[in-house]
Structure formats: structure tokens, C-alpha cells
Amino acid sequence: MAPGRDSRRDRFVAATRKAVRSLWNALPILASVVLLVGLLRTYVSPAMLRSVFGGRSALDVILGTGIGGVSTGNAITSYVIGGELLDRGVSLLAVTAFVVSWVTIGVVQFPAEASVLGRRFAIARNVTGAVLAVLVSVVTVLVLGVLA
Amino acid sequence: MSAAGGSAGGPPKPGPNSGPKPAGGGGRGGGSGGGQSRTDYYLLGATVLLYALLFVVDPGNASAALGSARSLAVTIAPILLLVTGFVALVNYAVTADAIARYLGGESGATGYLVAIVGGVLSHGPVYAWYTLLADLRARGMRDGLIAVFLYNRAIKLPLLPLFLYYFDLDYAAVLLGTTVVASVVQGVAVEWLLSWWPWR
């Protein structure tokens, strides 16, 4: 076999081994997160989330960010709950903060993020994510107001 | 930038935020080459203990939670394999020079564009992507661009029809634009925080 082909094969085997090792190293923390998500899905229902909002815009924005941040699961769930919250008179500001933070903040995923990408990175990303969820909701509603 | 050292193709170019280890600090997934940490096992052990306790005091919900976790594990398993394939492909085919050029300290607007498009196109649970991002970072990807990638996962194009069922088109368009801008703001903010961070 040509030396170049051998070299390519060796590089491919080394690359694959490295990738499998990365997955293997992440498995314990991924298993923890999956088990925690199972608990959250079982013990925190959409009805419980809806009952928290009280109709006060400023507080609801903070609540929306916090609840979205600790919630987890498919983004579809956040759309469904967000749509229902709007129907029940919760402000668009709060609903936007909720929908945005659902996917941009990961409290349950934090251990995995901190373990694989670094604790300081995970803290910086989630803290700025929370601030930005509020800012994004304010800007979105302001822009919609201008366009209307 | 947060290069922790190069691999194939030479070391990545140092950027303005380069340091001796990933600026995120403490991460050891992907290409950083470290093993599993004890903390990971402590958390897994604590979670298993919590389940054991719940099976004693609330067996119905504990069983439902375990079923939910099992269903989630089945859902993410193919995505984890796909991401592992991506990691292998990146390790094999993409040189550290290319990563430095498109995602490193000198990547500029191109780096943001690549991270935005990558984040929008990625799917599945976010934690499935951590190992790929850690690998890319170990080979020169900036921390800010990792944040940009993760933020743009908020944009779910396949779910747009459902989103439009609950919200209107104007709202969707404005939120999408605001999200992209916010992702860039977060990328800059995360890099600034990590360079300023007192624990650095």
C-alpha cells in the first residue's frame, strides 16, 4: 500500500478514536443531564408554569426569563405555552423573554456545559443569556410597536 | 481567541484573547484530551441516588421520570453519533489553520457568519453539540463564536410553521432579526467577560 494512503488511514483512525474518546468522556455528565431532564418533565407541568405569571409586566419578564431558563425540552413546548400565556393576557414582553430564554439559557444543562466547555464560559454565557433575554424581549416589542 | 493548542495542520494563530488554556477554563471535552472528572461521577451518583429515593417515596412519578429520560436518551443517541462523526471528520479533514482562519481570532465577520449559520442549522439537544464545540475550541475556535453558535440555536427554521400558528409573521421576523443581533452581542460580551474575569 502507498505510504500516503497509510498515512491518511492512520490519521482517520486517530481522528475517529479521538472523537469516540470525546463522546466517552462526556457520557457520565450527559447521563446525569438526561436523568435530570426526566425529573423536570415529570414534576414540572406546563400548567404549573402558566400559574406563575401574575400579569405585572416587569415582574413577568423576569419570571419569564427565569422559568424559561430552568425549563428544558423541545422548543415546540415553549411555543405552545407561550401562545397560551398570550391568550391568558400575559404580556408579549414576558412571553418573548420566556420563549427566548427557553433555548438560550440552560440551567439543567449547566453541569454538562461547564464540564465540557468550562465553568467560567458556562457562567458567562448563561448570565449574558439571561440579560439578553430581557433585552431581546424589550427590543422586539419596541420594534413591533414602531412597525405597527 | 482561546486556542488551547493545535493539532493537525499546525498551531492556530494566537488572537487578542489567547491564553495558555481555553478561556472558558476547566473544560475538558473534545480535543482537550482530558479524561472524565470526578465531579461528573459525583453528579451522576447523586442523580441516581435521587432516583433511588424517589422510587421509595414516589414510585409512580419516579418510574415516569425514568421513562421520560429513557425516551430522551433514545432520541439523542443518533444525534450524539452524528456529532461524533462530525468531530471525527473535523479532526481528520479540517486543519487547525482553517479553523483559525474561519473561527479563530482573526476570522472577523466571516467567523460570526459561520457560527450563526452553524447554530441555525444545528439540531437536537444542545448538549449533544458540546463535544464538537470543545474540539473546535481546542483547535482555535474563539469562545465568543461558540456563544454565537449556541445562541443561534434559538432559531428553529423547521419549527417556523408552528411558531407562526401561535405568533404572527411580523413578530417572527423581528424576533429572528433581534436574535441574530443578540447572538453577536453575546459573543462579544462573553469574550470580554472571559478576558476580564477575576478568576482568569
mmCIF file of C-alpha atoms in Angstrom:
data_model
loop_
_atom_site.group_PDB
_atom_site.id
_atom_site.type_symbol
_atom_site.label_atom_id
_atom_site.label_comp_id
_atom_site.label_asym_id
_atom_site.label_seq_id
_atom_site.Cartn_x
_atom_site.Cartn_y
_atom_site.Cartn_z
ATOM 1 C CA MET A 1 0.000 0.000 0.000
ATOM 2 C CA ALA A 2 1.262 3.511 -0.783
ATOM 3 C CA PRO A 3 2.738 5.386 2.179
ATOM 4 C CA GLY A 4 0.374 8.331 1.588
ATOM 5 C CA ARG A 5 -2.668 6.063 1.849
ATOM 6 C CA ASP A 6 -1.290 4.532 5.061
ATOM 7 C CA SER A 7 -0.772 7.967 6.487
ATOM 8 C CA ARG A 8 -4.339 9.017 5.589
ATOM 9 C CA ARG A 9 -5.737 5.840 7.147
ATOM 10 C CA ASP A 10 -3.700 6.353 10.317
ATOM 11 C CA ARG A 11 -4.921 9.940 10.547
ATOM 12 C CA PHE A 12 -8.524 8.808 10.034
ATOM 13 C CA VAL A 13 -8.223 6.105 12.714
ATOM 14 C CA ALA A 14 -6.622 8.591 15.119
ATOM 15 C CA ALA A 15 -9.341 11.185 14.382
ATOM 16 C CA THR A 16 -12.106 8.633 14.954
ATOM 17 C CA ARG A 17 -10.532 7.389 18.197
ATOM 18 C CA LYS A 18 -10.260 10.950 19.450
ATOM 19 C CA ALA A 19 -13.905 11.634 18.600
ATOM 20 C CA VAL A 20 -15.108 8.452 20.321
ATOM 21 C CA ARG A 21 -12.986 9.328 23.382
ATOM 22 C CA SER A 22 -14.619 12.779 23.486
ATOM 23 C CA LEU A 23 -18.067 11.173 23.491
ATOM 24 C CA TRP A 24 -16.993 8.618 26.107
ATOM 25 C CA ASN A 25 -15.649 11.360 28.382
ATOM 26 C CA ALA A 26 -18.908 13.287 28.125
ATOM 27 C CA LEU A 27 -21.181 10.274 28.772
ATOM 28 C CA PRO A 28 -21.412 10.473 32.617
ATOM 29 C CA ILE A 29 -22.416 14.125 32.583
ATOM 30 C CA LEU A 30 -24.784 13.606 29.633
ATOM 31 C CA ALA A 31 -26.435 10.709 31.505
ATOM 32 C CA SER A 32 -26.886 12.982 34.552
ATOM 33 C CA VAL A 33 -28.477 15.711 32.459
ATOM 34 C CA VAL A 34 -30.812 13.266 30.704
ATOM 35 C CA LEU A 35 -31.934 11.838 34.070
ATOM 36 C CA LEU A 36 -32.468 15.359 35.490
ATOM 37 C CA VAL A 37 -34.487 16.364 32.422
ATOM 38 C CA GLY A 38 -36.674 13.296 33.032
ATOM 39 C CA LEU A 39 -37.356 14.501 36.584
ATOM 40 C CA LEU A 40 -38.094 18.049 35.428
ATOM 41 C CA ARG A 41 -40.513 16.878 32.742
ATOM 42 C CA THR A 42 -42.364 14.747 35.276
ATOM 43 C CA TYR A 43 -42.535 17.098 38.226
ATOM 44 C CA VAL A 44 -42.947 20.479 36.456
ATOM 45 C CA SER A 45 -46.040 20.605 34.269
ATOM 46 C CA PRO A 46 -46.979 23.326 31.731
ATOM 47 C CA ALA A 47 -49.953 24.184 33.969
ATOM 48 C CA MET A 48 -47.576 24.898 36.857
ATOM 49 C CA LEU A 49 -45.525 27.184 34.615
ATOM 50 C CA ARG A 50 -48.642 29.067 33.468
ATOM 51 C CA SER A 51 -49.865 29.585 37.029
ATOM 52 C CA VAL A 52 -46.752 31.552 37.992
ATOM 53 C CA PHE A 53 -47.433 34.610 35.824
ATOM 54 C CA GLY A 54 -49.438 37.328 37.555
ATOM 55 C CA GLY A 55 -49.977 39.947 34.855
ATOM 56 C CA ARG A 56 -47.404 42.503 36.074
ATOM 57 C CA SER A 57 -45.190 43.220 33.051
ATOM 58 C CA ALA A 58 -41.831 43.941 34.699
ATOM 59 C CA LEU A 59 -42.038 41.052 37.138
ATOM 60 C CA ASP A 60 -43.438 38.754 34.444
ATOM 61 C CA VAL A 61 -40.434 39.495 32.190
ATOM 62 C CA ILE A 62 -38.070 38.422 34.958
ATOM 63 C CA LEU A 63 -40.251 35.394 35.729
ATOM 64 C CA GLY A 64 -40.417 34.529 32.025
ATOM 65 C CA THR A 65 -36.628 34.645 31.787
ATOM 66 C CA GLY A 66 -36.171 32.593 34.951
ATOM 67 C CA ILE A 67 -38.784 29.962 34.137
ATOM 68 C CA GLY A 68 -37.643 29.683 30.518
ATOM 69 C CA GLY A 69 -34.063 29.310 31.752
ATOM 70 C CA VAL A 70 -34.803 26.411 34.088
ATOM 71 C CA SER A 71 -37.217 24.737 31.692
ATOM 72 C CA THR A 72 -35.967 22.258 29.191
ATOM 73 C CA GLY A 73 -37.264 20.229 26.300
ATOM 74 C CA ASN A 74 -38.270 20.815 22.717
ATOM 75 C CA ALA A 75 -38.767 24.459 21.729
ATOM 76 C CA ILE A 76 -42.248 23.441 20.499
ATOM 77 C CA THR A 77 -43.338 23.222 24.150
ATOM 78 C CA SER A 78 -42.244 26.825 24.747
ATOM 79 C CA TYR A 79 -44.263 27.971 21.708
ATOM 80 C CA VAL A 80 -47.378 26.177 22.946
ATOM 81 C CA ILE A 81 -47.048 27.549 26.484
ATOM 82 C CA GLY A 82 -46.121 30.994 25.115
ATOM 83 C CA GLY A 83 -49.216 31.026 22.897
ATOM 84 C CA GLU A 84 -51.424 30.045 25.832
ATOM 85 C CA LEU A 85 -49.830 32.683 28.060
ATOM 86 C CA LEU A 86 -50.609 35.345 25.443
ATOM 87 C CA ASP A 87 -54.239 34.144 25.282
ATOM 88 C CA ARG A 88 -54.438 34.463 29.077
ATOM 89 C CA GLY A 89 -53.318 38.092 28.964
ATOM 90 C CA VAL A 90 -49.660 37.714 29.887
ATOM 91 C CA SER A 91 -47.656 40.488 28.181
ATOM 92 C CA LEU A 92 -45.779 39.899 24.931
ATOM 93 C CA LEU A 93 -42.650 41.103 26.757
ATOM 94 C CA ALA A 94 -42.873 38.272 29.287
ATOM 95 C CA VAL A 95 -43.782 35.661 26.672
ATOM 96 C CA THR A 96 -40.851 36.706 24.469
ATOM 97 C CA ALA A 97 -38.456 36.517 27.421
ATOM 98 C CA PHE A 98 -39.846 33.065 28.224
ATOM 99 C CA VAL A 99 -39.550 31.714 24.650
ATOM 100 C CA VAL A 100 -36.055 33.178 24.144
ATOM 101 C CA SER A 101 -34.631 32.014 27.477
ATOM 102 C CA TRP A 102 -36.091 28.510 26.952
ATOM 103 C CA VAL A 103 -33.466 27.889 24.264
ATOM 104 C CA THR A 104 -30.673 30.332 25.126
ATOM 105 C CA ILE A 105 -30.251 29.583 28.849
ATOM 106 C CA GLY A 106 -29.643 26.079 30.154
ATOM 107 C CA VAL A 107 -29.790 25.707 33.932
ATOM 108 C CA VAL A 108 -30.389 21.956 33.766
ATOM 109 C CA GLN A 109 -27.730 21.578 31.066
ATOM 110 C CA PHE A 110 -25.301 23.774 33.023
ATOM 111 C CA PRO A 111 -23.325 20.875 34.577
ATOM 112 C CA ALA A 112 -22.681 19.388 31.126
ATOM 113 C CA GLU A 113 -21.818 22.772 29.602
ATOM 114 C CA ALA A 114 -19.480 23.627 32.490
ATOM 115 C CA SER A 115 -17.857 20.210 32.399
ATOM 116 C CA VAL A 116 -17.176 20.146 28.663
ATOM 117 C CA LEU A 117 -16.759 23.844 27.783
ATOM 118 C CA GLY A 118 -15.541 25.213 31.119
ATOM 119 C CA ARG A 119 -17.237 26.642 34.190
ATOM 120 C CA ARG A 120 -16.312 30.271 33.503
ATOM 121 C CA PHE A 121 -17.558 30.014 29.922
ATOM 122 C CA ALA A 122 -20.829 28.422 31.040
ATOM 123 C CA ILE A 123 -21.411 31.070 33.716
ATOM 124 C CA ALA A 124 -20.564 33.934 31.338
ATOM 125 C CA ARG A 125 -22.798 32.530 28.598
ATOM 126 C CA ASN A 126 -25.802 31.833 30.811
ATOM 127 C CA VAL A 127 -25.602 35.147 32.694
ATOM 128 C CA THR A 128 -25.336 37.169 29.473
ATOM 129 C CA GLY A 129 -28.096 34.945 28.050
ATOM 130 C CA ALA A 130 -30.413 35.978 30.889
ATOM 131 C CA VAL A 131 -29.657 39.682 30.413
ATOM 132 C CA LEU A 132 -30.094 39.350 26.653
ATOM 133 C CA ALA A 133 -33.422 37.526 27.017
ATOM 134 C CA VAL A 134 -34.792 40.651 28.729
ATOM 135 C CA LEU A 135 -33.159 42.981 26.180
ATOM 136 C CA VAL A 136 -34.334 40.906 23.197
ATOM 137 C CA SER A 137 -37.909 40.949 24.501
ATOM 138 C CA VAL A 138 -37.825 44.718 25.064
ATOM 139 C CA VAL A 139 -36.284 45.443 21.645
ATOM 140 C CA THR A 140 -38.645 43.042 19.854
ATOM 141 C CA VAL A 141 -41.735 44.621 21.402
ATOM 142 C CA LEU A 142 -40.406 48.168 20.783
ATOM 143 C CA VAL A 143 -39.672 47.405 17.120
ATOM 144 C CA LEU A 144 -43.108 45.827 16.697
ATOM 145 C CA GLY A 145 -44.619 48.964 18.237
ATOM 146 C CA VAL A 146 -42.760 51.158 15.737
ATOM 147 C CA LEU A 147 -43.806 48.946 12.813
ATOM 148 C CA ALA A 148 -47.471 48.852 13.875
ATOM 149 C CA MET B 1 -9.328 33.632 20.969
ATOM 150 C CA SER B 2 -8.982 30.668 23.171
ATOM 151 C CA ALA B 3 -6.688 28.246 21.473
ATOM 152 C CA ALA B 4 -5.504 25.538 23.761
ATOM 153 C CA GLY B 5 -3.024 24.203 21.294
ATOM 154 C CA GLY B 6 -3.053 22.998 17.751
ATOM 155 C CA SER B 7 -3.259 19.592 16.245
ATOM 156 C CA ALA B 8 -3.122 18.605 12.607
ATOM 157 C CA GLY B 9 -2.055 21.377 10.312
ATOM 158 C CA GLY B 10 -0.072 23.423 12.793
ATOM 159 C CA PRO B 11 -0.985 25.520 15.769
ATOM 160 C CA PRO B 12 -3.723 28.104 15.462
ATOM 161 C CA LYS B 13 -2.723 31.725 15.301
ATOM 162 C CA PRO B 14 -2.905 33.472 18.640
ATOM 163 C CA GLY B 15 -5.605 36.096 18.911
ATOM 164 C CA PRO B 16 -6.185 39.028 21.204
ATOM 165 C CA ASN B 17 -7.594 36.835 23.964
ATOM 166 C CA SER B 18 -5.253 33.947 23.600
ATOM 167 C CA GLY B 19 -4.129 32.251 26.740
ATOM 168 C CA PRO B 20 -2.377 29.150 27.939
ATOM 169 C CA LYS B 21 -5.654 27.206 28.141
ATOM 170 C CA PRO B 22 -9.204 27.602 26.856
ATOM 171 C CA ALA B 23 -10.523 30.946 28.074
ATOM 172 C CA GLY B 24 -13.666 29.156 29.194
ATOM 173 C CA GLY B 25 -11.480 27.439 31.752
ATOM 174 C CA GLY B 26 -11.877 23.982 33.111
ATOM 175 C CA GLY B 27 -13.491 22.441 30.035
ATOM 176 C CA ARG B 28 -12.040 19.122 29.122
ATOM 177 C CA GLY B 29 -14.231 17.732 26.397
ATOM 178 C CA GLY B 30 -13.494 17.316 22.741
ATOM 179 C CA GLY B 31 -9.953 17.772 21.721
ATOM 180 C CA SER B 32 -8.608 18.901 25.037
ATOM 181 C CA GLY B 33 -7.677 15.331 25.623
ATOM 182 C CA GLY B 34 -8.566 15.130 29.310
ATOM 183 C CA GLY B 35 -10.497 12.283 30.890
ATOM 184 C CA GLN B 36 -13.662 12.138 32.886
ATOM 185 C CA SER B 37 -13.636 14.248 36.043
ATOM 186 C CA ARG B 38 -14.710 13.045 39.464
ATOM 187 C CA THR B 39 -17.325 15.793 39.605
ATOM 188 C CA ASP B 40 -19.111 14.217 36.646
ATOM 189 C CA TYR B 41 -19.346 10.918 38.512
ATOM 190 C CA TYR B 42 -20.421 12.648 41.746
ATOM 191 C CA LEU B 43 -23.274 14.342 39.874
ATOM 192 C CA LEU B 44 -24.264 11.073 38.194
ATOM 193 C CA GLY B 45 -24.130 9.282 41.555
ATOM 194 C CA ALA B 46 -26.216 11.996 43.222
ATOM 195 C CA THR B 47 -28.782 11.814 40.418
ATOM 196 C CA VAL B 48 -29.012 8.018 40.674
ATOM 197 C CA LEU B 49 -29.404 8.327 44.469
ATOM 198 C CA LEU B 50 -32.190 10.878 43.955
ATOM 199 C CA TYR B 51 -33.975 8.436 41.652
ATOM 200 C CA ALA B 52 -33.499 5.624 44.192
ATOM 201 C CA LEU B 53 -35.019 7.836 46.885
ATOM 202 C CA LEU B 54 -37.935 8.790 44.632
ATOM 203 C CA PHE B 55 -38.591 5.143 43.792
ATOM 204 C CA VAL B 56 -39.106 4.612 47.523
ATOM 205 C CA VAL B 57 -41.246 7.672 48.300
ATOM 206 C CA ASP B 58 -42.978 8.326 44.955
ATOM 207 C CA PRO B 59 -42.589 5.253 42.732
ATOM 208 C CA GLY B 60 -45.201 6.280 40.157
ATOM 209 C CA ASN B 61 -43.565 9.592 39.254
ATOM 210 C CA ALA B 62 -40.066 8.142 39.584
ATOM 211 C CA SER B 63 -40.979 5.497 37.040
ATOM 212 C CA ALA B 64 -42.491 8.151 34.743
ATOM 213 C CA ALA B 65 -39.339 10.277 35.075
ATOM 214 C CA LEU B 66 -37.128 7.315 34.244
ATOM 215 C CA GLY B 67 -39.338 6.520 31.247
ATOM 216 C CA SER B 68 -39.064 10.132 30.098
ATOM 217 C CA ALA B 69 -35.270 10.033 30.497
ATOM 218 C CA ARG B 70 -35.095 6.748 28.583
ATOM 219 C CA SER B 71 -37.186 8.192 25.765
ATOM 220 C CA LEU B 72 -34.908 11.253 25.655
ATOM 221 C CA ALA B 73 -31.801 9.042 25.599
ATOM 222 C CA VAL B 74 -33.200 7.098 22.643
ATOM 223 C CA THR B 75 -33.940 10.379 20.851
ATOM 224 C CA ILE B 76 -30.500 11.881 21.345
ATOM 225 C CA ALA B 77 -28.445 8.710 20.731
ATOM 226 C CA PRO B 78 -28.441 9.079 16.906
ATOM 227 C CA ILE B 79 -27.644 12.787 17.250
ATOM 228 C CA LEU B 80 -24.703 12.007 19.537
ATOM 229 C CA LEU B 81 -23.424 9.503 16.976
ATOM 230 C CA LEU B 82 -23.869 12.100 14.210
ATOM 231 C CA VAL B 83 -21.978 14.702 16.224
ATOM 232 C CA THR B 84 -19.226 12.169 16.990
ATOM 233 C CA GLY B 85 -18.984 11.576 13.241
ATOM 234 C CA PHE B 86 -18.694 15.356 12.721
ATOM 235 C CA VAL B 87 -15.948 15.522 15.348
ATOM 236 C CA ALA B 88 -14.033 12.712 13.619
ATOM 237 C CA LEU B 89 -14.483 14.391 10.235
ATOM 238 C CA VAL B 90 -13.349 17.757 11.599
ATOM 239 C CA ASN B 91 -10.329 16.110 13.266
ATOM 240 C CA TYR B 92 -9.447 14.354 10.022
ATOM 241 C CA ALA B 93 -10.244 16.879 7.319
ATOM 242 C CA VAL B 94 -10.191 20.357 8.821
ATOM 243 C CA THR B 95 -6.787 21.720 9.674
ATOM 244 C CA ALA B 96 -6.129 23.993 12.630
ATOM 245 C CA ASP B 97 -5.136 26.679 10.109
ATOM 246 C CA ALA B 98 -8.599 26.504 8.516
ATOM 247 C CA ILE B 99 -10.289 26.678 11.931
ATOM 248 C CA ALA B 100 -8.110 29.645 12.884
ATOM 249 C CA ARG B 101 -8.993 31.355 9.587
ATOM 250 C CA TYR B 102 -12.773 30.819 9.751
ATOM 251 C CA LEU B 103 -13.417 30.585 13.506
ATOM 252 C CA GLY B 104 -10.266 31.888 15.175
ATOM 253 C CA GLY B 105 -9.126 35.242 16.483
ATOM 254 C CA GLU B 106 -8.604 36.738 13.026
ATOM 255 C CA SER B 107 -11.815 35.374 11.484
ATOM 256 C CA GLY B 108 -13.749 38.658 11.909
ATOM 257 C CA ALA B 109 -17.156 38.895 10.257
ATOM 258 C CA THR B 110 -16.631 35.557 8.485
ATOM 259 C CA GLY B 111 -16.331 33.823 11.850
ATOM 260 C CA TYR B 112 -19.590 35.333 13.057
ATOM 261 C CA LEU B 113 -21.330 34.345 9.827
ATOM 262 C CA VAL B 114 -20.064 30.745 10.049
ATOM 263 C CA ALA B 115 -21.113 30.497 13.726
ATOM 264 C CA ILE B 116 -24.566 31.992 13.021
ATOM 265 C CA VAL B 117 -25.275 29.668 10.087
ATOM 266 C CA GLY B 118 -23.895 26.665 12.011
ATOM 267 C CA GLY B 119 -26.077 27.453 15.024
ATOM 268 C CA VAL B 120 -29.216 27.878 12.922
ATOM 269 C CA LEU B 121 -28.609 24.631 11.006
ATOM 270 C CA SER B 122 -27.691 22.511 14.047
ATOM 271 C CA HIS B 123 -30.491 20.491 15.582
ATOM 272 C CA GLY B 124 -31.099 18.186 18.524
ATOM 273 C CA PRO B 125 -30.366 18.846 22.196
ATOM 274 C CA VAL B 126 -27.713 21.459 22.859
ATOM 275 C CA TYR B 127 -25.550 19.158 24.994
ATOM 276 C CA ALA B 128 -25.048 16.878 22.003
ATOM 277 C CA TRP B 129 -23.016 19.693 20.419
ATOM 278 C CA TYR B 130 -20.740 20.489 23.366
ATOM 279 C CA THR B 131 -18.068 17.944 22.440
ATOM 280 C CA LEU B 132 -17.788 19.221 18.856
ATOM 281 C CA LEU B 133 -17.522 22.820 20.084
ATOM 282 C CA ALA B 134 -14.924 21.848 22.701
ATOM 283 C CA ASP B 135 -12.934 20.092 19.999
ATOM 284 C CA LEU B 136 -13.113 23.116 17.702
ATOM 285 C CA ARG B 137 -12.093 25.398 20.568
ATOM 286 C CA ALA B 138 -9.098 23.222 21.391
ATOM 287 C CA ARG B 139 -8.070 23.746 17.767
ATOM 288 C CA GLY B 140 -8.550 27.505 17.711
ATOM 289 C CA MET B 141 -12.251 28.450 17.718
ATOM 290 C CA ARG B 142 -12.985 31.620 19.703
ATOM 291 C CA ASP B 143 -15.130 31.394 22.834
ATOM 292 C CA GLY B 144 -17.273 34.235 21.500
ATOM 293 C CA LEU B 145 -18.106 32.254 18.383
ATOM 294 C CA ILE B 146 -19.084 29.229 20.491
ATOM 295 C CA ALA B 147 -21.516 31.527 22.314
ATOM 296 C CA VAL B 148 -22.800 32.839 18.959
ATOM 297 C CA PHE B 149 -23.311 29.273 17.701
ATOM 298 C CA LEU B 150 -25.210 28.268 20.849
ATOM 299 C CA TYR B 151 -27.373 31.421 20.846
ATOM 300 C CA ASN B 152 -28.451 30.927 17.232
ATOM 301 C CA ARG B 153 -29.788 27.505 18.122
ATOM 302 C CA ALA B 154 -32.772 29.554 19.316
ATOM 303 C CA ILE B 155 -33.682 29.957 15.636
ATOM 304 C CA LYS B 156 -35.564 26.813 14.658
ATOM 305 C CA LEU B 157 -36.390 27.132 10.961
ATOM 306 C CA PRO B 158 -38.158 23.735 10.736
ATOM 307 C CA LEU B 159 -40.460 24.835 13.573
ATOM 308 C CA LEU B 160 -41.351 28.142 11.893
ATOM 309 C CA PRO B 161 -44.809 26.961 10.691
ATOM 310 C CA LEU B 162 -45.737 26.012 14.255
ATOM 311 C CA PHE B 163 -44.296 29.278 15.581
ATOM 312 C CA LEU B 164 -46.477 31.161 13.077
ATOM 313 C CA TYR B 165 -49.533 29.260 14.328
ATOM 314 C CA TYR B 166 -49.088 30.814 17.774
ATOM 315 C CA PHE B 167 -47.443 34.127 16.830
ATOM 316 C CA ASP B 168 -47.677 36.313 13.722
ATOM 317 C CA LEU B 169 -45.214 36.803 10.869
ATOM 318 C CA ASP B 170 -44.128 40.316 11.919
ATOM 319 C CA TYR B 171 -43.299 39.057 15.383
ATOM 320 C CA ALA B 172 -41.374 36.068 13.984
ATOM 321 C CA ALA B 173 -39.359 38.289 11.587
ATOM 322 C CA VAL B 174 -38.491 40.874 14.252
ATOM 323 C CA LEU B 175 -37.606 38.213 16.839
ATOM 324 C CA LEU B 176 -35.418 36.386 14.322
ATOM 325 C CA GLY B 177 -33.502 39.571 13.451
ATOM 326 C CA THR B 178 -33.165 40.559 17.094
ATOM 327 C CA THR B 179 -31.916 37.062 17.983
ATOM 328 C CA VAL B 180 -29.160 37.193 15.352
ATOM 329 C CA VAL B 181 -28.032 40.631 16.558
ATOM 330 C CA ALA B 182 -28.214 39.490 20.199
ATOM 331 C CA SER B 183 -26.068 36.461 19.392
ATOM 332 C CA VAL B 184 -23.274 38.727 18.150
ATOM 333 C CA VAL B 185 -23.667 40.926 21.251
ATOM 334 C CA GLN B 186 -23.401 37.818 23.414
ATOM 335 C CA GLY B 187 -20.302 36.635 21.559
ATOM 336 C CA VAL B 188 -18.577 39.957 22.212
ATOM 337 C CA ALA B 189 -19.826 40.065 25.827
ATOM 338 C CA VAL B 190 -18.673 36.517 26.614
ATOM 339 C CA GLU B 191 -15.185 37.187 25.232
ATOM 340 C CA TRP B 192 -14.993 40.429 27.172
ATOM 341 C CA LEU B 193 -16.130 38.747 30.398
ATOM 342 C CA LEU B 194 -13.666 35.891 29.988
ATOM 343 C CA SER B 195 -10.779 38.282 29.320
ATOM 344 C CA TRP B 196 -11.741 40.437 32.312
ATOM 345 C CA TRP B 197 -12.809 37.635 34.621
ATOM 346 C CA PRO B 198 -11.117 37.864 38.033
ATOM 347 C CA TRP B 199 -10.581 34.060 38.189
ATOM 348 C CA ARG B 200 -8.657 34.113 34.952
#
